[in-house]
Structure formats: structure tokens, C-alpha cells
Amino acid sequence: METAEFIHILDREGLLLASAAEQAGPDTKVPTCPDWQVRDLLKHTGTVHRWAAAFVAEGRSDRVPFPDRPDLDGGELLAWFREGHRLLVAALGSADPGLQCFQFLPAPSPLAFWARRQAHETAVHRFDAEAASGGTPEELGRDFAADGIDELLRGFHARPKSRVRTEEPRVLRVRASDTDGAVWTVRLTREPPAAEYGDAGDADCEVSGPAARLYLALWNRLPFPRVTGDVSVAGLWREKSAVG
């Protein structure tokens, strides 16, 4: 997918998130994030948006802490979220393709990284907001969802901080049933998961289903559409894969 596509998706997903949050109201529990109310969802995502926008707009090369969450609520909080989302979309849309700044996952360029990462960040939390509002969530595009699976498996969980580890080596297969070539083999050991494309040998467990549902399941937003083989391997993912 191209950077411009990710920016377009980020724009749409942020608008949908704000609309669902407004409909739900700030006190509403977020069923997909049990410790959160809608206000927490807005503060978290809005803070991430401003954090990301600063790297892009200012060309920051060093990692900086997240800014403090705002002491706002109700309509003021919603307006703050919408402003931060607009700032991020504008920063990405106007950035020089040769931008050099901090990034924390492999990508062709820092601009490509931030557009992709923020599109997926916002899409997952848009689903959270729509779950809170009680509506039927908008369907994610299958190519975008397959890309998000790849970012999660070969990006986030390749990092040393991943907790998906096991004393006994196991192999998890992840298969998006509606997307050609969207298959990953994930080797689980005492080290961070090692994921590669394709059916690379036998697997102890396979999780499969449409890319959009599988994407949200791997982010622990939905049950796995289908699990075959040793279900304890899928359970290990459920237990250990939360990204902080």
C-alpha cells in the first residue's frame, strides 16, 4: 500500500472514531478495552496523534515521551481529539517524502512508517469506539487488514519487548482466507516471535478467517474466526500479545 492510501485511511478512521465517541458519550464503557471509558479512548488516541505529529512536523530524530493527557471532558475533549487528528493528517499530507525523523519499526521511510502506523492505530481504536456506541462497526478493507496483520507479526512482535514466548518451541500459522498470499508462519520460542511469509513447514496451530476479522482478533478485539490444531497456542497469543 502507498503512503497516500494510509493517510486517506487515517483521515477516514479518525472521523469515524470521533463520530462514534460522540454518539456513545464519555462515560460509556469500552467493551473491547474493559478498563476504559470512551473519554480514556479519546485521550489515549488523541495523545498518540499529537505525539506522532510532532515527529513528522518537527523532524525529531530522538524518541520523546508521550505528552500528558489533557484534563478535558465532554465536548471540549471531543474538540481536542478532532483538532489533534486534523493536525496529524495535515502533517503527514504536507511532509517532504525525504523526511528524516524517529521511527520504531522497519519501513521504507519515516513518512511511510508514521502514515502506516497511525492508520492502524486509529483503525483499531475506531473499532473500540464503535463497539462502545453499540453500532455495527464499519468493515475494514482486506488489503489494509492484511497489512495490519503483517505490521503486528513482523513489526511489533519482532521487538525484544514482545511477551509472546514459550519454553517449548511452538509454531503458529496465521492465514487470511480471503486475501491471496496472506499467510504467515510464526515461530514461538524463548525469544521474540519470528514471523515469515508463507507456509514454512508444519504448524502446531492455525488461526484463519477473513483478513479484517483476523486482524482484529490478533489485536484481541474479536475471537479468532477459526482455530485448528493445538488451541493452547492460540491461547498463548491471547494471554501474552497485548501491546503496551
PDB file of C-alpha atoms in Angstrom, residues 19-229:
ATOM      1  CA  SER A  19     -18.439  10.318  15.491  1.00  0.00           C
ATOM      2  CA  ALA A  20     -18.824   7.022  17.372  1.00  0.00           C
ATOM      3  CA  ALA A  21     -17.339   8.509  20.549  1.00  0.00           C
ATOM      4  CA  GLU A  22     -19.748  11.440  20.369  1.00  0.00           C
ATOM      5  CA  GLN A  23     -22.668   9.072  19.940  1.00  0.00           C
ATOM      6  CA  ALA A  24     -21.556   6.848  22.834  1.00  0.00           C
ATOM      7  CA  GLY A  25     -20.779   9.634  25.324  1.00  0.00           C
ATOM      8  CA  PRO A  26     -17.669   9.960  27.523  1.00  0.00           C
ATOM      9  CA  ASP A  27     -18.934   7.795  30.412  1.00  0.00           C
ATOM     10  CA  THR A  28     -19.675   4.742  28.279  1.00  0.00           C
ATOM     11  CA  LYS A  29     -17.601   1.646  28.913  1.00  0.00           C
ATOM     12  CA  VAL A  30     -15.457   0.372  26.031  1.00  0.00           C
ATOM     13  CA  PRO A  31     -16.184  -3.381  25.883  1.00  0.00           C
ATOM     14  CA  THR A  32     -13.038  -4.151  23.874  1.00  0.00           C
ATOM     15  CA  CYS A  33     -10.856  -2.305  26.435  1.00  0.00           C
ATOM     16  CA  PRO A  34     -12.544  -3.207  29.748  1.00  0.00           C
ATOM     17  CA  ASP A  35     -10.568  -0.726  31.870  1.00  0.00           C
ATOM     18  CA  TRP A  36     -11.538   2.228  29.692  1.00  0.00           C
ATOM     19  CA  GLN A  37     -14.450   4.557  29.234  1.00  0.00           C
ATOM     20  CA  VAL A  38     -14.842   6.492  25.991  1.00  0.00           C
ATOM     21  CA  ARG A  39     -13.048   9.503  27.489  1.00  0.00           C
ATOM     22  CA  ASP A  40      -9.978   7.296  28.074  1.00  0.00           C
ATOM     23  CA  LEU A  41     -10.089   6.121  24.473  1.00  0.00           C
ATOM     24  CA  LEU A  42     -10.195   9.701  23.194  1.00  0.00           C
ATOM     25  CA  LYS A  43      -7.393  10.834  25.494  1.00  0.00           C
ATOM     26  CA  HIS A  44      -5.164   7.906  24.547  1.00  0.00           C
ATOM     27  CA  THR A  45      -5.654   8.133  20.793  1.00  0.00           C
ATOM     28  CA  GLY A  46      -5.540  11.915  20.747  1.00  0.00           C
ATOM     29  CA  THR A  47      -2.290  11.910  22.711  1.00  0.00           C
ATOM     30  CA  VAL A  48      -0.756   9.380  20.296  1.00  0.00           C
ATOM     31  CA  HIS A  49      -1.838  11.554  17.357  1.00  0.00           C
ATOM     32  CA  ARG A  50      -0.107  14.625  18.785  1.00  0.00           C
ATOM     33  CA  TRP A  51       2.998  12.617  19.700  1.00  0.00           C
ATOM     34  CA  ALA A  52       3.260  11.261  16.146  1.00  0.00           C
ATOM     35  CA  ALA A  53       2.514  14.619  14.520  1.00  0.00           C
ATOM     36  CA  ALA A  54       5.397  16.244  16.403  1.00  0.00           C
ATOM     37  CA  PHE A  55       7.941  13.806  14.944  1.00  0.00           C
ATOM     38  CA  VAL A  56       6.686  14.459  11.432  1.00  0.00           C
ATOM     39  CA  ALA A  57       6.144  18.211  11.644  1.00  0.00           C
ATOM     40  CA  GLU A  58       9.358  18.955  13.550  1.00  0.00           C
ATOM     41  CA  GLY A  59      11.623  16.228  12.122  1.00  0.00           C
ATOM     42  CA  ARG A  60      12.527  14.998  15.593  1.00  0.00           C
ATOM     43  CA  SER A  61      15.247  12.336  15.496  1.00  0.00           C
ATOM     44  CA  ASP A  62      15.120  11.238  19.138  1.00  0.00           C
ATOM     45  CA  ARG A  63      12.298   9.442  20.897  1.00  0.00           C
ATOM     46  CA  VAL A  64      10.415  11.709  23.276  1.00  0.00           C
ATOM     47  CA  PRO A  65       7.877  10.734  25.950  1.00  0.00           C
ATOM     48  CA  PHE A  66       4.174  10.880  25.305  1.00  0.00           C
ATOM     49  CA  PRO A  67       2.679  14.246  26.256  1.00  0.00           C
ATOM     50  CA  ASP A  68       0.404  14.412  29.278  1.00  0.00           C
ATOM     51  CA  ARG A  69      -3.221  13.550  28.646  1.00  0.00           C
ATOM     52  CA  PRO A  70      -5.490  16.578  28.774  1.00  0.00           C
ATOM     53  CA  ASP A  71      -7.694  17.460  31.731  1.00  0.00           C
ATOM     54  CA  LEU A  72     -10.728  17.783  29.484  1.00  0.00           C
ATOM     55  CA  ASP A  73     -14.069  16.055  29.142  1.00  0.00           C
ATOM     56  CA  GLY A  74     -17.277  16.132  27.151  1.00  0.00           C
ATOM     57  CA  GLY A  75     -17.425  18.442  24.158  1.00  0.00           C
ATOM     58  CA  GLU A  76     -14.051  20.029  24.921  1.00  0.00           C
ATOM     59  CA  LEU A  77     -12.351  16.633  24.877  1.00  0.00           C
ATOM     60  CA  LEU A  78     -14.007  15.701  21.606  1.00  0.00           C
ATOM     61  CA  ALA A  79     -12.930  19.001  20.022  1.00  0.00           C
ATOM     62  CA  TRP A  80      -9.372  18.435  21.285  1.00  0.00           C
ATOM     63  CA  PHE A  81      -9.334  14.958  19.726  1.00  0.00           C
ATOM     64  CA  ARG A  82     -10.617  16.242  16.389  1.00  0.00           C
ATOM     65  CA  GLU A  83      -8.047  19.041  16.318  1.00  0.00           C
ATOM     66  CA  GLY A  84      -5.166  16.635  17.006  1.00  0.00           C
ATOM     67  CA  HIS A  85      -6.387  14.259  14.327  1.00  0.00           C
ATOM     68  CA  ARG A  86      -6.538  17.094  11.791  1.00  0.00           C
ATOM     69  CA  LEU A  87      -3.029  18.212  12.752  1.00  0.00           C
ATOM     70  CA  LEU A  88      -1.658  14.705  12.223  1.00  0.00           C
ATOM     71  CA  VAL A  89      -3.351  14.237   8.846  1.00  0.00           C
ATOM     72  CA  ALA A  90      -2.111  17.653   7.733  1.00  0.00           C
ATOM     73  CA  ALA A  91       1.451  16.997   8.927  1.00  0.00           C
ATOM     74  CA  LEU A  92       1.634  13.704   7.063  1.00  0.00           C
ATOM     75  CA  GLY A  93      -0.038  15.068   3.946  1.00  0.00           C
ATOM     76  CA  SER A  94       2.333  18.020   3.659  1.00  0.00           C
ATOM     77  CA  ALA A  95       5.564  16.269   4.706  1.00  0.00           C
ATOM     78  CA  ASP A  96       8.540  16.012   2.366  1.00  0.00           C
ATOM     79  CA  PRO A  97       8.894  12.394   1.146  1.00  0.00           C
ATOM     80  CA  GLY A  98      12.543  12.601   2.175  1.00  0.00           C
ATOM     81  CA  LEU A  99      11.641  13.489   5.774  1.00  0.00           C
ATOM     82  CA  GLN A 100      14.108  12.155   8.330  1.00  0.00           C
ATOM     83  CA  CYS A 101      12.804  11.579  11.853  1.00  0.00           C
ATOM     84  CA  PHE A 102      12.453   8.946  14.556  1.00  0.00           C
ATOM     85  CA  GLN A 103      10.632   5.681  13.776  1.00  0.00           C
ATOM     86  CA  PHE A 104      10.385   2.495  15.837  1.00  0.00           C
ATOM     87  CA  LEU A 105       9.500  -0.187  13.281  1.00  0.00           C
ATOM     88  CA  PRO A 106      11.143  -1.016   9.936  1.00  0.00           C
ATOM     89  CA  ALA A 107       9.683   0.895   6.981  1.00  0.00           C
ATOM     90  CA  PRO A 108      10.809   2.229   3.598  1.00  0.00           C
ATOM     91  CA  SER A 109      10.968   5.737   5.084  1.00  0.00           C
ATOM     92  CA  PRO A 110       9.972   7.590   8.257  1.00  0.00           C
ATOM     93  CA  LEU A 111       6.994   9.123   6.436  1.00  0.00           C
ATOM     94  CA  ALA A 112       5.825   5.694   5.267  1.00  0.00           C
ATOM     95  CA  PHE A 113       6.219   4.391   8.825  1.00  0.00           C
ATOM     96  CA  TRP A 114       4.190   7.108  10.524  1.00  0.00           C
ATOM     97  CA  ALA A 115       1.395   7.077   7.953  1.00  0.00           C
ATOM     98  CA  ARG A 116       1.046   3.305   8.215  1.00  0.00           C
ATOM     99  CA  ARG A 117       1.356   3.138  11.999  1.00  0.00           C
ATOM    100  CA  GLN A 118      -1.142   5.900  12.677  1.00  0.00           C
ATOM    101  CA  ALA A 119      -3.647   4.497  10.182  1.00  0.00           C
ATOM    102  CA  HIS A 120      -3.595   1.171  12.024  1.00  0.00           C
ATOM    103  CA  GLU A 121      -3.559   2.766  15.478  1.00  0.00           C
ATOM    104  CA  THR A 122      -6.635   4.777  14.600  1.00  0.00           C
ATOM    105  CA  ALA A 123      -8.461   1.935  12.837  1.00  0.00           C
ATOM    106  CA  VAL A 124      -8.216  -0.375  15.847  1.00  0.00           C
ATOM    107  CA  HIS A 125      -9.396   2.342  18.218  1.00  0.00           C
ATOM    108  CA  ARG A 126     -12.177   3.327  15.831  1.00  0.00           C
ATOM    109  CA  PHE A 127     -13.424  -0.236  16.236  1.00  0.00           C
ATOM    110  CA  ASP A 128     -13.255   0.272  20.021  1.00  0.00           C
ATOM    111  CA  ALA A 129     -15.322   3.454  19.779  1.00  0.00           C
ATOM    112  CA  GLU A 130     -17.942   1.803  17.598  1.00  0.00           C
ATOM    113  CA  ALA A 131     -18.099  -1.144  19.998  1.00  0.00           C
ATOM    114  CA  ALA A 132     -18.839   1.357  22.765  1.00  0.00           C
ATOM    115  CA  SER A 133     -21.510   3.160  20.759  1.00  0.00           C
ATOM    116  CA  GLY A 134     -23.351  -0.101  20.097  1.00  0.00           C
ATOM    117  CA  GLY A 135     -23.457   0.312  16.338  1.00  0.00           C
ATOM    118  CA  THR A 136     -22.306  -2.073  13.647  1.00  0.00           C
ATOM    119  CA  PRO A 137     -18.587  -1.355  13.067  1.00  0.00           C
ATOM    120  CA  GLU A 138     -17.508  -0.242   9.613  1.00  0.00           C
ATOM    121  CA  GLU A 139     -15.730  -3.044   7.735  1.00  0.00           C
ATOM    122  CA  LEU A 140     -12.001  -2.658   7.162  1.00  0.00           C
ATOM    123  CA  GLY A 141     -10.599  -3.204   3.684  1.00  0.00           C
ATOM    124  CA  ARG A 142      -8.996  -6.629   3.361  1.00  0.00           C
ATOM    125  CA  ASP A 143      -5.688  -5.354   1.919  1.00  0.00           C
ATOM    126  CA  PHE A 144      -5.386  -2.834   4.740  1.00  0.00           C
ATOM    127  CA  ALA A 145      -6.252  -5.523   7.300  1.00  0.00           C
ATOM    128  CA  ALA A 146      -3.679  -7.924   5.831  1.00  0.00           C
ATOM    129  CA  ASP A 147      -1.092  -5.145   6.024  1.00  0.00           C
ATOM    130  CA  GLY A 148      -2.007  -4.619   9.668  1.00  0.00           C
ATOM    131  CA  ILE A 149      -1.509  -8.304  10.401  1.00  0.00           C
ATOM    132  CA  ASP A 150       1.941  -8.074   8.849  1.00  0.00           C
ATOM    133  CA  GLU A 151       2.815  -4.962  10.861  1.00  0.00           C
ATOM    134  CA  LEU A 152       1.776  -6.707  14.068  1.00  0.00           C
ATOM    135  CA  LEU A 153       3.531 -10.011  13.400  1.00  0.00           C
ATOM    136  CA  ARG A 154       6.718  -8.843  11.694  1.00  0.00           C
ATOM    137  CA  GLY A 155       6.926  -5.428  13.346  1.00  0.00           C
ATOM    138  CA  PHE A 156       5.585  -5.156  16.877  1.00  0.00           C
ATOM    139  CA  HIS A 157       6.223  -8.710  17.965  1.00  0.00           C
ATOM    140  CA  ALA A 158       9.677  -8.918  16.423  1.00  0.00           C
ATOM    141  CA  ARG A 159      10.800  -6.410  19.053  1.00  0.00           C
ATOM    142  CA  PRO A 160      12.510  -7.534  22.273  1.00  0.00           C
ATOM    143  CA  LYS A 161       9.598  -6.260  24.365  1.00  0.00           C
ATOM    144  CA  SER A 162       7.147  -8.867  22.964  1.00  0.00           C
ATOM    145  CA  ARG A 163       5.929 -11.177  25.730  1.00  0.00           C
ATOM    146  CA  VAL A 164       4.696 -13.941  23.388  1.00  0.00           C
ATOM    147  CA  ARG A 165       7.267 -16.548  24.422  1.00  0.00           C
ATOM    148  CA  THR A 166       7.276 -20.189  25.365  1.00  0.00           C
ATOM    149  CA  GLU A 167       9.752 -22.643  26.882  1.00  0.00           C
ATOM    150  CA  GLU A 168       8.627 -25.334  24.428  1.00  0.00           C
ATOM    151  CA  PRO A 169       9.043 -24.142  20.807  1.00  0.00           C
ATOM    152  CA  ARG A 170       5.719 -23.891  19.002  1.00  0.00           C
ATOM    153  CA  VAL A 171       4.642 -22.777  15.525  1.00  0.00           C
ATOM    154  CA  LEU A 172       1.568 -20.653  14.846  1.00  0.00           C
ATOM    155  CA  ARG A 173       0.183 -20.262  11.340  1.00  0.00           C
ATOM    156  CA  VAL A 174      -1.873 -17.168  10.532  1.00  0.00           C
ATOM    157  CA  ARG A 175      -3.937 -17.338   7.340  1.00  0.00           C
ATOM    158  CA  ALA A 176      -6.195 -14.635   5.875  1.00  0.00           C
ATOM    159  CA  SER A 177      -8.627 -16.775   3.918  1.00  0.00           C
ATOM    160  CA  ASP A 178      -9.863 -14.013   1.602  1.00  0.00           C
ATOM    161  CA  THR A 179      -6.524 -12.476   0.613  1.00  0.00           C
ATOM    162  CA  ASP A 180      -4.110 -14.127  -1.828  1.00  0.00           C
ATOM    163  CA  GLY A 181      -0.724 -14.849  -0.295  1.00  0.00           C
ATOM    164  CA  ALA A 182      -1.643 -13.515   3.155  1.00  0.00           C
ATOM    165  CA  VAL A 183      -0.156 -16.372   5.193  1.00  0.00           C
ATOM    166  CA  TRP A 184       2.422 -16.102   7.964  1.00  0.00           C
ATOM    167  CA  THR A 185       4.368 -18.705   9.908  1.00  0.00           C
ATOM    168  CA  VAL A 186       5.205 -17.518  13.428  1.00  0.00           C
ATOM    169  CA  ARG A 187       7.853 -19.407  15.402  1.00  0.00           C
ATOM    170  CA  LEU A 188       7.405 -19.077  19.156  1.00  0.00           C
ATOM    171  CA  THR A 189      10.340 -19.739  21.466  1.00  0.00           C
ATOM    172  CA  ARG A 190      12.011 -18.124  24.465  1.00  0.00           C
ATOM    173  CA  GLU A 191      12.977 -15.298  22.114  1.00  0.00           C
ATOM    174  CA  PRO A 192      10.661 -12.753  20.433  1.00  0.00           C
ATOM    175  CA  PRO A 193       8.360 -14.336  17.840  1.00  0.00           C
ATOM    176  CA  ALA A 194       9.941 -14.819  14.423  1.00  0.00           C
ATOM    177  CA  ALA A 195       7.352 -14.419  11.649  1.00  0.00           C
ATOM    178  CA  GLU A 196       7.828 -15.031   7.948  1.00  0.00           C
ATOM    179  CA  TYR A 197       5.551 -15.113   4.946  1.00  0.00           C
ATOM    180  CA  GLY A 198       4.162 -18.398   3.691  1.00  0.00           C
ATOM    181  CA  ASP A 199       3.523 -21.980   4.755  1.00  0.00           C
ATOM    182  CA  ALA A 200       7.010 -22.660   6.082  1.00  0.00           C
ATOM    183  CA  GLY A 201       6.798 -26.223   7.381  1.00  0.00           C
ATOM    184  CA  ASP A 202       4.349 -27.765   9.822  1.00  0.00           C
ATOM    185  CA  ALA A 203       2.423 -25.704  12.348  1.00  0.00           C
ATOM    186  CA  ASP A 204       1.114 -26.685  15.774  1.00  0.00           C
ATOM    187  CA  CYS A 205      -1.876 -24.373  15.426  1.00  0.00           C
ATOM    188  CA  GLU A 206      -3.519 -22.325  12.683  1.00  0.00           C
ATOM    189  CA  VAL A 207      -5.761 -19.320  13.108  1.00  0.00           C
ATOM    190  CA  SER A 208      -7.627 -18.298   9.983  1.00  0.00           C
ATOM    191  CA  GLY A 209     -10.503 -16.271   8.635  1.00  0.00           C
ATOM    192  CA  PRO A 210     -11.253 -13.119   6.635  1.00  0.00           C
ATOM    193  CA  ALA A 211      -8.410 -10.616   6.924  1.00  0.00           C
ATOM    194  CA  ALA A 212     -10.488  -7.922   8.650  1.00  0.00           C
ATOM    195  CA  ARG A 213     -11.720 -10.272  11.382  1.00  0.00           C
ATOM    196  CA  LEU A 214      -8.335 -11.933  11.787  1.00  0.00           C
ATOM    197  CA  TYR A 215      -6.644  -8.541  12.131  1.00  0.00           C
ATOM    198  CA  LEU A 216      -8.964  -7.523  14.957  1.00  0.00           C
ATOM    199  CA  ALA A 217      -8.647 -10.959  16.581  1.00  0.00           C
ATOM    200  CA  LEU A 218      -4.848 -10.708  16.626  1.00  0.00           C
ATOM    201  CA  TRP A 219      -5.267  -7.322  18.304  1.00  0.00           C
ATOM    202  CA  ASN A 220      -7.530  -9.096  20.846  1.00  0.00           C
ATOM    203  CA  ARG A 221     -10.667  -7.239  19.762  1.00  0.00           C
ATOM    204  CA  LEU A 222     -12.588 -10.280  18.467  1.00  0.00           C
ATOM    205  CA  PRO A 223     -12.421 -14.053  18.904  1.00  0.00           C
ATOM    206  CA  PHE A 224     -10.359 -15.913  16.306  1.00  0.00           C
ATOM    207  CA  PRO A 225     -12.684 -16.800  13.421  1.00  0.00           C
ATOM    208  CA  ARG A 226     -11.279 -20.341  13.195  1.00  0.00           C
ATOM    209  CA  VAL A 227      -8.668 -22.257  15.179  1.00  0.00           C
ATOM    210  CA  THR A 228      -7.307 -25.679  14.195  1.00  0.00           C
ATOM    211  CA  GLY A 229      -4.643 -27.778  15.882  1.00  0.00           C
TER     212      GLY A 229
END
